[in-house]
């Protein structure tokens, strides 16, 4: 008995000698018991008890595939987003941890199937039962490397949560799929250390400042209070995010003279565009960081269209810098003004992906009898690009679709569209649909542009139709795929009925297809009046049921067509066995009363045989300066040029690049021919066919040539199918 009492006394003394703070023990969880503890195999909401502490979690499940990381057999998989989200994804303590919070650690890695779509997460602590949360350490973004989060909280009373770093602004209700998942394992939280140095912290009165709705051109200021503890360096303030330019701060730092203190900063929101905008205010002292999410919505006052600057004069045009400005322009023309005599200038490339259901700028949408609303101003794209615009309308009261719907006495210039989709029952184009006495200059339907008229006419790669008074389309190109179910579609213009309309210096590269009636590479159909097609090129494939033309599809009796200095290298197809087709204009479509004047027009002879209004040429002949000279036809202004890498170095009537001049021609021919003492020397296998000067005088291939410029035609190698023609320069000896 005495021996037993002695043992008890020793044990009691040993226990009394243990420290009262069991920091080394703390709390940990390795998820091996996740199933037994109630974490399911679907990313749902779970309220569970994990090793004695109550936790709540959402969009979390236990691991279950080879794509998961686990230090053992099981870990947690947390999704950044999921289908039908009802709340923010999180893992949060529902109670304060007994013993307080010391060092927080866990291992994490990206879920392999979502390795490239990860988002940032943060660990936060609360000392007031979850009323306010403070970010601990740095936010982290999982990768395929296993990493260990480590940060020291050292708070006597508190709880922990893990949440998306953008929790204040993340629109979880808009999430569309299961994505951005990562695995978490081996959580450990030591106890509070009473004697340890206090953790530096920056606490803000709010973790989100919502400015609500603020009119464009006006401002709203909110004062943010800040409390800091245990700091030894000044607090730097900065704004980040795409919309940071719409927010400003009254100061860029707090001077820290004492470790603990309070400060204030004024945050101002000054929207320059309509729609929601957000940014992040970051406060940093050394490695201590706090963030505040800033949100606000720019609105437009009724009747107030301020855009991003300018007064609308020629010297001070309205500035269009974002999608909100373009939406405002559409709304203004739809409801209030045609901007006759006003000027606009695009200042940036603009992405329209977030814009839904914007009406064309100028339209006659609405029931029969609705007043026509046209744009009558001057819009200069300043060589910028508008991308990702989708316009999809249906119904007979939603016709005339394009970026600009109806333009009257307007001018649109220097603009490119890419990755855009335009669709309606009828009357559809890319840049502008209906032209009335207007100019379209240097505008381009670029890559991945689709124009589709589902049921009725008309469709065009650049514009749909020219009505009432003549319009002009100059130096425009289209790579759009133009598709229609009915008559009259064209690579540049669908239909013309305004006498005097001119299409000049334009190129169509896109495919043009209608399952009915007429299609043309430049213009689909002329209903009446005079149309001029001058200095144009079609390189796209043209297909129609009854009438298909490389440059013009069809014209009615009484129309007058002038086609000059053009060529076609696109394949032309009439799908109806009785249909008419032609590389310039379908000869079988000529009717009494139709005047057609075709001068200096050419086509690729390999793509057509038969009666044609034009001259067939070998493609190799077209790829020469001599052919460009033919198209220029002795004019003082050089319209047709060849550029390195453009249109396979065939001549084009517009565009920019490195011009293939005489010296460039000589460089291209260097591998085949050389000039030595005025005589042409050829490489093995090359056969000279002819030599002439620019005036057309012929020379024997063996002649000794005087200084000057010559056109040399030759077969480049034995067995070649087509000859080549190049310009050479014989230098002065």
XYZ file of C-alpha atoms in Angstrom:
733
model
C 0.000 0.000 0.000
C 2.816 2.360 0.868
C 4.538 1.601 -2.430
C 1.343 2.395 -4.315
C 0.939 5.726 -2.495
C 4.520 6.618 -3.318
C 3.897 5.983 -7.029
C 0.751 8.152 -6.924
C 2.622 10.999 -5.272
C 5.376 10.877 -7.907
C 2.804 10.860 -10.713
C 0.937 13.797 -9.177
C 4.149 15.814 -8.823
C 5.026 15.072 -12.450
C 1.644 16.332 -13.605
C 1.986 19.498 -11.532
C 5.338 20.150 -13.182
C 3.828 20.084 -16.734
C 3.268 23.532 -18.356
C -0.315 24.770 -18.158
C -0.276 25.689 -21.944
C -0.139 22.451 -23.983
C 0.955 24.250 -27.157
C 2.574 21.223 -28.698
C -0.668 19.280 -28.573
C -3.112 21.754 -30.197
C -5.543 20.308 -32.749
C -5.084 18.354 -35.982
C -7.059 16.416 -38.548
C -5.843 14.235 -41.438
C -9.209 13.347 -43.100
C -8.636 9.589 -42.853
C -11.872 9.463 -40.818
C -13.731 11.849 -43.155
C -16.386 9.318 -44.179
C -17.103 8.254 -40.614
C -17.206 11.902 -39.552
C -19.891 12.704 -42.141
C -18.043 14.257 -45.114
C -19.720 12.780 -48.192
C -18.548 12.021 -51.715
C -20.474 14.926 -53.270
C -19.448 18.611 -53.013
C -22.360 19.676 -50.808
C -22.925 21.427 -47.482
C -21.770 19.525 -44.396
C -21.876 20.379 -40.690
C -19.486 17.965 -38.991
C -17.464 17.359 -35.850
C -13.787 16.876 -36.700
C -11.604 15.750 -33.832
C -13.727 17.581 -31.283
C -14.274 20.881 -33.163
C -17.473 21.750 -35.057
C -16.889 22.752 -38.692
C -19.194 23.870 -41.491
C -18.220 23.482 -45.130
C -19.705 24.039 -48.597
C -18.624 22.776 -52.040
C -16.420 20.292 -50.185
C -16.229 16.505 -50.452
C -13.784 13.813 -49.487
C -11.289 12.730 -52.140
C -12.063 9.777 -54.353
C -9.981 9.482 -57.519
C -6.438 9.231 -58.809
C -6.605 12.946 -59.682
C -6.738 13.817 -55.973
C -3.780 14.472 -53.716
C -3.859 12.833 -50.273
C -1.134 12.223 -47.715
C -2.557 8.811 -46.969
C -5.797 7.506 -48.397
C -8.184 10.453 -47.968
C -8.115 14.249 -48.171
C -10.672 17.022 -48.665
C -11.496 18.318 -52.134
C -12.727 21.927 -52.153
C -14.328 23.388 -55.309
C -13.851 27.007 -56.312
C -17.184 26.805 -58.135
C -19.910 24.252 -58.716
C -23.228 23.923 -60.487
C -26.229 25.613 -58.815
C -24.152 27.235 -56.087
C -26.181 28.489 -53.153
C -23.365 30.035 -51.130
C -19.648 30.758 -51.114
C -17.256 27.771 -50.994
C -15.648 27.606 -47.575
C -14.328 25.529 -44.688
C -15.077 27.340 -41.382
C -14.998 26.621 -37.644
C -18.413 27.053 -36.026
C -16.886 27.621 -32.600
C -13.766 29.137 -31.113
C -10.974 26.658 -30.601
C -10.255 25.854 -26.975
C -6.695 26.961 -26.273
C -6.759 29.724 -28.862
C -4.959 29.827 -32.196
C -1.222 29.534 -32.655
C 0.369 28.310 -35.887
C -2.005 27.166 -38.637
C -0.686 24.670 -41.175
C -2.011 22.367 -43.881
C -0.853 20.706 -47.093
C -2.531 21.515 -50.414
C -2.305 20.788 -54.139
C -4.468 21.400 -57.214
C -6.973 18.706 -58.147
C -5.308 17.363 -61.298
C -8.357 17.674 -63.559
C -8.530 21.394 -62.710
C -4.804 22.117 -62.773
C -5.123 25.012 -65.224
C -8.223 26.680 -63.772
C -7.249 27.419 -60.188
C -8.269 30.464 -58.138
C -6.708 32.174 -55.130
C -7.740 31.218 -51.589
C -7.028 32.785 -48.209
C -6.960 31.734 -44.558
C -8.733 34.087 -42.161
C -9.130 34.331 -38.399
C -11.900 35.904 -36.339
C -11.614 37.019 -32.715
C -15.291 38.018 -32.358
C -17.174 34.794 -33.103
C -17.186 35.326 -36.853
C -18.409 38.930 -36.991
C -15.196 40.141 -38.628
C -12.483 38.205 -40.415
C -8.837 39.089 -40.966
C -6.664 37.455 -43.624
C -3.734 35.540 -42.197
C -0.534 35.322 -44.212
C -0.572 35.515 -48.010
C -3.378 34.241 -50.282
C -2.384 31.048 -52.090
C -3.195 29.574 -55.498
C -2.796 25.785 -55.713
C -0.547 24.243 -58.357
C 0.390 20.639 -59.093
C 3.192 20.915 -56.523
C 2.311 19.852 -52.979
C 2.828 22.906 -50.773
C 2.454 23.632 -47.071
C 0.565 26.666 -45.799
C 2.126 28.077 -42.619
C 1.095 31.214 -40.756
C 1.039 32.306 -37.122
C -2.163 33.782 -35.709
C -1.414 33.661 -31.962
C -4.791 34.862 -30.729
C -6.099 33.848 -27.327
C -9.675 33.389 -28.533
C -10.569 32.752 -32.149
C -11.666 30.570 -35.020
C -10.430 29.895 -38.574
C -11.887 29.746 -42.068
C -10.567 28.965 -45.556
C -12.372 30.816 -48.345
C -11.888 32.146 -51.883
C -9.709 35.255 -51.779
C -12.348 37.138 -53.785
C -15.133 36.109 -51.402
C -16.432 39.670 -51.110
C -17.272 39.970 -54.812
C -17.423 36.421 -56.192
C -20.823 35.922 -57.855
C -21.326 32.313 -56.829
C -24.884 32.263 -58.184
C -23.486 32.749 -61.694
C -21.118 29.763 -61.480
C -21.731 27.386 -64.385
C -19.780 24.252 -63.584
C -17.634 22.252 -61.201
C -14.215 23.858 -61.412
C -11.108 25.166 -59.609
C -10.988 22.319 -57.071
C -7.979 21.652 -54.858
C -7.090 19.089 -52.214
C -6.358 19.916 -48.589
C -4.883 17.534 -46.001
C -3.152 17.350 -42.613
C -4.534 20.462 -40.913
C -2.837 21.368 -37.648
C -3.488 24.311 -35.328
C -1.304 24.814 -32.277
C -2.517 26.635 -29.175
C -2.036 30.274 -28.292
C 1.380 31.084 -26.756
C 0.961 33.576 -23.944
C 4.530 34.787 -24.003
C 5.009 34.914 -27.767
C 5.311 38.219 -29.653
C 1.980 39.607 -30.784
C 1.156 39.047 -34.440
C 1.308 42.141 -36.674
C -2.124 42.925 -38.069
C -3.992 45.427 -40.217
C -7.730 45.520 -39.643
C -10.196 47.518 -41.731
C -13.644 48.606 -40.679
C -15.082 46.853 -43.745
C -13.756 44.091 -45.961
C -15.947 45.365 -48.802
C -16.895 48.897 -49.826
C -19.957 48.959 -52.060
C -20.460 52.344 -53.705
C -23.806 51.375 -55.206
C -24.941 53.219 -58.318
C -23.015 56.316 -59.364
C -23.721 58.306 -62.523
C -20.993 58.557 -65.129
C -19.063 61.769 -64.633
C -19.953 61.967 -60.932
C -18.099 60.685 -57.863
C -18.841 59.073 -54.524
C -16.417 58.907 -51.593
C -16.431 56.497 -48.642
C -14.161 56.865 -45.622
C -12.424 53.646 -44.599
C -11.158 53.256 -41.029
C -8.033 51.206 -40.361
C -6.598 49.844 -37.111
C -3.134 48.317 -36.949
C -1.155 46.484 -34.277
C 2.466 45.530 -33.786
C 3.698 47.130 -37.014
C 7.242 48.353 -37.543
C 6.938 49.690 -41.124
C 4.661 52.178 -42.877
C 1.467 50.892 -44.487
C 1.465 51.228 -48.295
C -1.889 51.524 -50.083
C -2.458 50.452 -53.686
C -5.301 49.649 -56.085
C -5.321 46.636 -58.373
C -7.732 45.154 -60.886
C -9.015 45.924 -64.376
C -11.279 48.700 -63.106
C -8.773 50.223 -60.675
C -8.630 53.364 -62.832
C -12.181 54.212 -61.744
C -11.181 54.323 -58.053
C -8.788 56.654 -56.249
C -7.323 57.095 -52.751
C -6.744 60.216 -50.676
C -3.301 58.911 -49.679
C -0.905 56.197 -50.769
C 0.517 55.332 -47.323
C 0.100 55.606 -43.554
C 3.159 56.632 -41.587
C 3.629 54.240 -38.655
C 5.313 56.023 -35.734
C 3.988 53.701 -33.019
C 3.394 49.935 -33.324
C -0.328 50.340 -32.671
C -2.584 52.991 -34.135
C -5.557 54.043 -36.228
C -5.873 55.764 -39.580
C -8.417 56.715 -42.227
C -8.392 56.908 -46.001
C -10.971 58.303 -48.420
C -11.805 55.961 -51.288
C -13.498 57.570 -54.307
C -15.422 55.917 -57.136
C -15.648 57.882 -60.410
C -17.161 55.637 -63.112
C -16.503 56.481 -66.740
C -18.641 53.675 -68.136
C -21.977 52.087 -67.402
C -22.055 48.727 -65.678
C -20.506 47.014 -62.651
C -16.883 47.761 -61.806
C -14.618 46.407 -59.111
C -11.084 46.678 -57.786
C -9.049 45.654 -54.753
C -7.531 48.032 -52.197
C -4.420 46.443 -50.708
C -2.807 47.633 -47.474
C 0.679 46.252 -46.795
C 3.302 46.679 -44.099
C 6.218 44.325 -44.570
C 4.669 40.875 -44.958
C 1.399 41.892 -43.310
C -1.375 42.416 -45.847
C -5.052 43.315 -45.707
C -7.393 43.659 -48.671
C -10.685 45.454 -49.181
C -12.900 44.662 -52.159
C -14.271 47.756 -53.936
C -17.456 47.508 -55.983
C -19.717 49.991 -57.704
C -21.986 50.356 -60.698
C -21.753 53.150 -63.214
C -25.090 54.373 -64.521
C -26.181 56.915 -67.070
C -28.578 59.695 -66.203
C -31.563 59.923 -68.509
C -30.595 62.068 -71.474
C -26.964 62.294 -70.391
C -24.557 60.605 -72.794
C -21.112 61.780 -71.718
C -19.025 58.854 -73.035
C -15.368 58.817 -71.958
C -14.756 62.433 -72.860
C -15.042 64.942 -75.674
C -17.773 67.310 -76.774
C -18.639 65.805 -80.159
C -16.958 68.386 -82.381
C -14.468 67.506 -85.106
C -11.665 68.977 -82.986
C -12.898 67.360 -79.754
C -14.804 64.183 -80.681
C -16.742 62.074 -78.218
C -14.315 59.424 -76.948
C -15.388 55.782 -77.004
C -13.088 53.717 -74.783
C -15.104 50.759 -73.494
C -18.133 48.571 -74.063
C -20.294 50.812 -71.889
C -19.668 53.740 -74.227
C -20.720 51.643 -77.229
C -23.885 50.543 -75.414
C -24.615 54.175 -74.601
C -24.188 55.146 -78.250
C -26.671 52.455 -79.246
C -29.147 53.598 -76.600
C -28.760 57.273 -77.495
C -29.505 56.699 -81.185
C -32.361 54.371 -80.292
C -34.042 56.841 -77.957
C -32.891 60.410 -78.427
C -30.583 61.595 -81.230
C -29.098 60.731 -84.620
C -25.868 62.667 -83.852
C -26.026 64.524 -87.157
C -22.845 66.605 -87.404
C -21.252 64.968 -84.351
C -17.923 63.126 -84.235
C -16.810 60.012 -82.357
C -13.387 58.435 -81.900
C -12.535 54.966 -80.607
C -9.569 55.218 -78.230
C -8.979 51.543 -77.328
C -9.578 48.035 -78.555
C -12.920 47.074 -76.984
C -14.064 43.617 -75.881
C -17.865 43.305 -76.066
C -18.141 39.794 -74.604
C -20.008 40.965 -71.494
C -22.587 42.894 -73.534
C -25.866 41.071 -74.052
C -28.730 42.025 -76.390
C -27.436 45.454 -77.432
C -29.416 46.849 -80.339
C -27.582 47.942 -83.487
C -26.465 51.569 -83.447
C -29.395 52.935 -85.441
C -32.323 50.638 -86.173
C -35.983 50.349 -87.051
C -36.730 47.637 -84.523
C -40.331 47.529 -83.432
C -43.794 46.993 -84.840
C -44.769 48.228 -88.273
C -44.817 52.011 -88.389
C -42.004 52.465 -85.865
C -39.923 55.521 -86.707
C -36.608 54.809 -88.394
C -33.700 55.663 -86.082
C -30.474 56.224 -88.024
C -26.957 57.145 -86.990
C -25.870 60.262 -88.905
C -22.564 61.106 -87.267
C -18.900 60.417 -88.037
C -17.299 57.444 -86.281
C -13.506 57.039 -86.486
C -12.270 53.686 -85.194
C -8.698 55.044 -85.181
C -7.510 51.603 -86.356
C -8.783 49.873 -83.209
C -10.636 46.560 -82.955
C -14.034 45.681 -81.517
C -14.178 42.000 -80.588
C -16.550 39.364 -79.211
C -19.754 41.169 -80.153
C -22.755 38.881 -80.544
C -25.979 40.149 -82.118
C -28.609 37.468 -82.536
C -32.179 38.603 -83.221
C -35.308 36.975 -84.588
C -38.690 38.124 -85.838
C -39.818 40.375 -88.648
C -39.569 43.483 -86.496
C -35.877 42.995 -85.703
C -34.204 43.514 -89.075
C -31.184 45.547 -90.128
C -28.561 43.970 -87.870
C -24.886 44.904 -87.641
C -22.728 46.949 -85.297
C -24.390 49.920 -86.990
C -27.917 49.080 -88.098
C -29.030 52.060 -90.179
C -26.650 54.867 -91.149
C -27.800 57.979 -92.999
C -25.360 60.603 -94.273
C -22.823 59.025 -91.916
C -19.151 58.140 -92.134
C -17.608 55.084 -90.468
C -13.873 54.521 -90.835
C -10.732 52.778 -89.587
C -12.418 49.958 -87.683
C -11.875 46.192 -87.437
C -14.265 43.568 -86.079
C -13.015 40.170 -84.893
C -14.687 37.165 -83.235
C -18.147 38.601 -83.873
C -21.461 36.949 -84.723
C -24.404 38.662 -86.455
C -27.685 36.869 -87.101
C -31.273 37.865 -87.886
C -34.137 36.685 -90.044
C -33.007 39.116 -92.787
C -30.885 42.200 -93.606
C -27.649 41.389 -91.764
C -24.041 42.593 -92.069
C -21.035 43.180 -89.836
C -20.005 46.850 -89.866
C -23.235 48.504 -91.025
C -26.458 47.020 -92.307
C -28.446 49.660 -94.217
C -26.578 52.500 -95.945
C -28.297 55.719 -96.978
C -25.911 58.271 -98.476
C -23.065 57.094 -96.249
C -19.359 56.233 -96.436
C -17.641 53.140 -95.070
C -13.853 53.554 -95.305
C -11.030 51.253 -94.194
C -13.295 48.959 -92.193
C -12.674 45.239 -91.858
C -14.566 42.107 -90.914
C -11.594 40.164 -89.597
C -11.038 36.662 -88.271
C -13.945 34.578 -86.950
C -16.771 36.848 -88.087
C -20.083 35.292 -89.111
C -22.989 37.005 -90.882
C -26.187 34.980 -91.183
C -29.647 35.780 -92.587
C -31.808 32.861 -91.507
C -34.966 33.290 -93.593
C -35.024 36.231 -96.006
C -32.666 38.554 -97.951
C -30.091 40.241 -97.643
C -26.603 39.687 -96.156
C -23.188 41.279 -96.708
C -19.693 40.884 -95.315
C -19.378 44.634 -94.646
C -22.823 46.106 -95.388
C -26.214 44.705 -96.319
C -27.780 47.225 -98.659
C -27.549 50.675 -100.209
C -30.889 52.512 -100.411
C -32.372 55.838 -101.530
C -29.180 57.884 -102.046
C -25.780 56.539 -103.172
C -23.196 55.321 -100.686
C -19.562 54.292 -100.999
C -17.515 51.477 -99.492
C -13.785 52.114 -99.864
C -10.654 50.155 -98.847
C -12.595 47.585 -96.837
C -11.878 43.871 -96.457
C -14.003 40.981 -95.283
C -13.022 37.565 -93.996
C -16.553 36.954 -92.761
C -18.428 33.787 -93.561
C -21.655 35.100 -95.081
C -24.611 32.735 -95.161
C -28.257 33.229 -96.136
C -31.321 31.192 -96.988
C -32.618 33.621 -99.594
C -31.527 36.054 -102.293
C -28.802 38.632 -102.569
C -25.708 38.131 -100.496
C -22.285 39.583 -101.181
C -18.793 39.438 -99.775
C -18.792 43.224 -99.315
C -22.354 44.466 -100.074
C -25.491 42.364 -100.288
C -27.729 44.559 -102.453
C -27.733 47.985 -104.104
C -30.731 50.003 -105.245
C -29.280 53.511 -104.858
C -27.954 54.722 -108.206
C -24.347 55.884 -108.036
C -23.229 53.557 -105.251
C -19.516 52.702 -105.515
C -17.461 49.845 -104.123
C -13.751 50.519 -104.584
C -10.441 49.094 -103.368
C -12.212 46.313 -101.469
C -11.274 42.667 -100.940
C -13.413 39.704 -99.983
C -11.548 36.722 -98.523
C -14.584 35.119 -96.881
C -16.872 32.366 -98.118
C -20.269 33.535 -99.383
C -23.091 31.022 -99.571
C -26.842 31.116 -100.140
C -29.098 28.131 -100.581
C -31.220 30.220 -102.929
C -30.824 32.694 -105.783
C -27.950 35.232 -106.024
C -24.466 35.595 -104.539
C -21.430 37.661 -105.554
C -17.901 37.976 -104.253
C -18.169 41.765 -103.974
C -21.882 42.573 -104.510
C -24.717 40.082 -104.488
C -27.490 41.871 -106.350
C -28.288 45.171 -108.081
C -31.986 45.972 -108.017
C -31.819 49.277 -109.889
C -29.624 52.239 -110.742
C -25.927 52.474 -111.446
C -23.316 50.530 -109.480
C -19.555 50.925 -109.764
C -17.186 48.127 -108.732
C -13.662 49.467 -109.152
C -10.280 48.072 -108.086
C -11.727 45.125 -106.162
C -10.614 41.551 -105.550
C -12.506 38.423 -104.575
C -10.526 35.532 -103.070
C -13.408 33.772 -101.301
C -15.535 30.850 -102.440
C -18.927 31.913 -103.817
C -21.938 29.607 -103.929
C -25.585 30.172 -104.873
C -28.416 28.141 -106.323
C -29.302 30.121 -109.455
C -26.757 32.932 -110.058
C -23.228 33.127 -108.682
C -20.527 35.571 -109.761
C -16.967 36.118 -108.660
C -17.597 39.852 -108.372
C -21.343 40.371 -108.977
C -24.131 37.831 -108.624
C -27.184 39.301 -110.359
C -28.683 42.559 -111.674
C -32.189 43.402 -112.858
C -33.340 45.029 -116.060
C -32.650 48.763 -116.023
C -29.560 48.514 -113.860
C -26.209 49.801 -115.098
C -23.026 48.143 -113.871
C -19.452 49.349 -114.335
C -16.750 46.848 -113.296
C -13.156 47.964 -113.835
C -9.624 46.950 -112.821
C -10.648 43.911 -110.807
C -9.886 40.217 -110.552
C -11.239 37.047 -108.998
C -9.310 34.019 -107.715
C -12.185 32.457 -105.751
C -14.076 29.356 -106.831
C -17.642 30.070 -108.010
C -20.394 27.438 -107.801
C -24.057 27.304 -108.849
C -25.693 24.453 -106.945
C -28.759 24.287 -109.205
C -27.881 22.270 -112.354
C -29.627 24.970 -114.390
C -27.915 27.787 -112.503
C -25.687 30.456 -114.034
C -22.180 31.209 -112.881
C -19.203 33.279 -113.957
C -15.833 34.337 -112.581
C -16.802 38.018 -112.906
C -20.559 38.026 -113.638
C -22.652 35.047 -114.804
C -22.943 35.564 -118.555
C -26.192 33.581 -118.666
C -27.773 36.167 -116.354
C -27.394 39.001 -118.878
C -30.835 40.300 -119.877
C -32.204 42.957 -122.200
C -32.133 46.350 -120.552
C -29.190 45.507 -118.307
C -26.058 47.535 -119.043
C -22.838 45.793 -118.069
C -19.474 47.417 -118.782
C -16.521 45.208 -117.807
C -13.038 46.602 -118.428
C -9.611 45.316 -117.427
C -10.990 42.436 -115.362
C -9.317 39.061 -114.839
C -9.812 35.687 -113.205
C -7.866 32.524 -112.433
C -8.195 30.504 -115.619
C -7.827 27.226 -113.720
C -11.177 27.799 -111.985
C -13.393 28.527 -114.982
C -13.802 27.630 -118.618
C -16.504 29.007 -120.863
C -17.965 32.345 -121.916
C -16.984 35.060 -119.483
C -16.908 38.815 -119.107
C -13.232 38.989 -118.223
C -9.858 37.554 -119.148
C -8.461 34.323 -117.786
C -4.885 34.347 -116.483
C -2.586 31.821 -114.902
C -2.240 32.315 -111.174
C 1.538 32.454 -111.581
C 1.112 35.347 -114.006
C -1.054 37.159 -111.494
C 1.686 36.822 -108.895
C 3.839 39.416 -110.634
C 4.436 43.103 -110.863
C 3.430 42.957 -114.510
C -0.070 41.915 -113.469
C -0.218 44.690 -110.870
C 0.790 47.112 -113.605
C -2.063 45.820 -115.783
C -4.548 46.509 -113.007
C -3.120 49.975 -112.405
C -3.719 50.611 -116.116
C -1.264 53.470 -116.514
C -2.879 55.653 -113.859
C -0.674 58.147 -112.051
C -1.897 56.817 -108.705
C -0.619 53.335 -107.870
C -3.640 51.485 -106.465
C -2.572 47.868 -106.843
C 0.504 46.783 -104.882
C 2.092 43.563 -103.768
C 3.017 43.097 -100.119
C 5.291 40.476 -98.629
C 3.149 37.728 -97.067
C -0.197 39.265 -98.102
C -2.626 37.386 -100.388
C 0.135 34.996 -101.432
C 1.912 38.056 -102.842
C -0.755 38.645 -105.477
C -1.699 42.308 -105.960
C -4.128 43.935 -103.529
C -5.850 47.340 -103.789
C -5.613 48.219 -100.096
C -3.657 47.351 -96.992
C -0.244 47.891 -95.499
C 3.011 46.000 -95.344
C 6.388 45.653 -96.983
C 5.879 46.466 -100.632
C 7.479 44.090 -103.110
C 9.313 46.602 -105.265
C 11.854 46.061 -108.040
C 14.610 45.162 -105.609
C 12.331 42.720 -103.839
C 11.450 41.159 -107.192
C 15.139 40.731 -107.867
C 15.592 39.048 -104.484
C 12.716 36.652 -105.156
C 14.206 35.708 -108.509
C 17.759 35.364 -107.195
C 17.532 31.617 -106.753
C 16.588 31.226 -110.438
C 18.272 34.013 -112.401
C 21.221 36.374 -112.046
C 22.383 39.429 -114.023
C 26.025 39.378 -115.060
C 27.363 42.218 -117.229
C 23.875 42.886 -118.591
C 23.145 39.261 -119.485
C 20.627 36.926 -117.846
C 22.163 33.790 -116.343
C 19.880 30.984 -115.181
C 20.225 28.200 -112.641
C 20.235 24.593 -113.814
C 16.846 23.482 -115.103
C 15.491 27.025 -115.564
C 14.222 27.862 -119.057
C 13.871 31.481 -120.221
C 10.646 32.152 -122.142
C 10.781 35.872 -122.795
C 12.229 39.245 -121.871
C 10.587 42.650 -122.326
C 11.004 46.120 -120.934
C 8.233 48.011 -119.147
C 7.155 49.553 -122.449
C 6.516 46.068 -123.850
C 9.508 45.844 -126.226
C 10.722 42.260 -126.614
C 14.371 41.150 -126.284
C 16.064 37.871 -127.098
C 16.842 35.934 -123.916
C 20.551 35.932 -124.793
C 20.653 39.712 -125.393
C 23.038 41.955 -123.549
C 20.641 44.336 -121.818
C 21.170 48.024 -121.212
C 20.599 49.471 -117.754
C 16.884 49.514 -116.945
C 13.896 47.526 -115.704
C 12.717 44.353 -117.449
C 10.058 41.673 -117.093
C 11.506 38.164 -117.362
C 9.262 35.141 -117.878
C 10.690 31.688 -117.233
C 9.887 28.129 -116.242
C 11.496 27.811 -112.794
C 12.311 24.096 -112.879
C 12.062 21.240 -115.309
C 8.552 19.825 -115.312
C 6.958 22.948 -113.801
C 3.343 23.471 -114.841
C 3.240 27.273 -114.738
C 5.778 29.921 -115.776
C 6.868 32.749 -113.482
C 7.195 36.420 -114.367
C 9.414 38.717 -112.320
C 10.719 42.227 -112.584
C 14.504 42.589 -112.676
C 16.724 45.627 -112.619
C 19.867 45.789 -114.726
C 22.176 48.244 -112.978
C 24.241 50.883 -114.722
C 27.621 49.408 -115.596
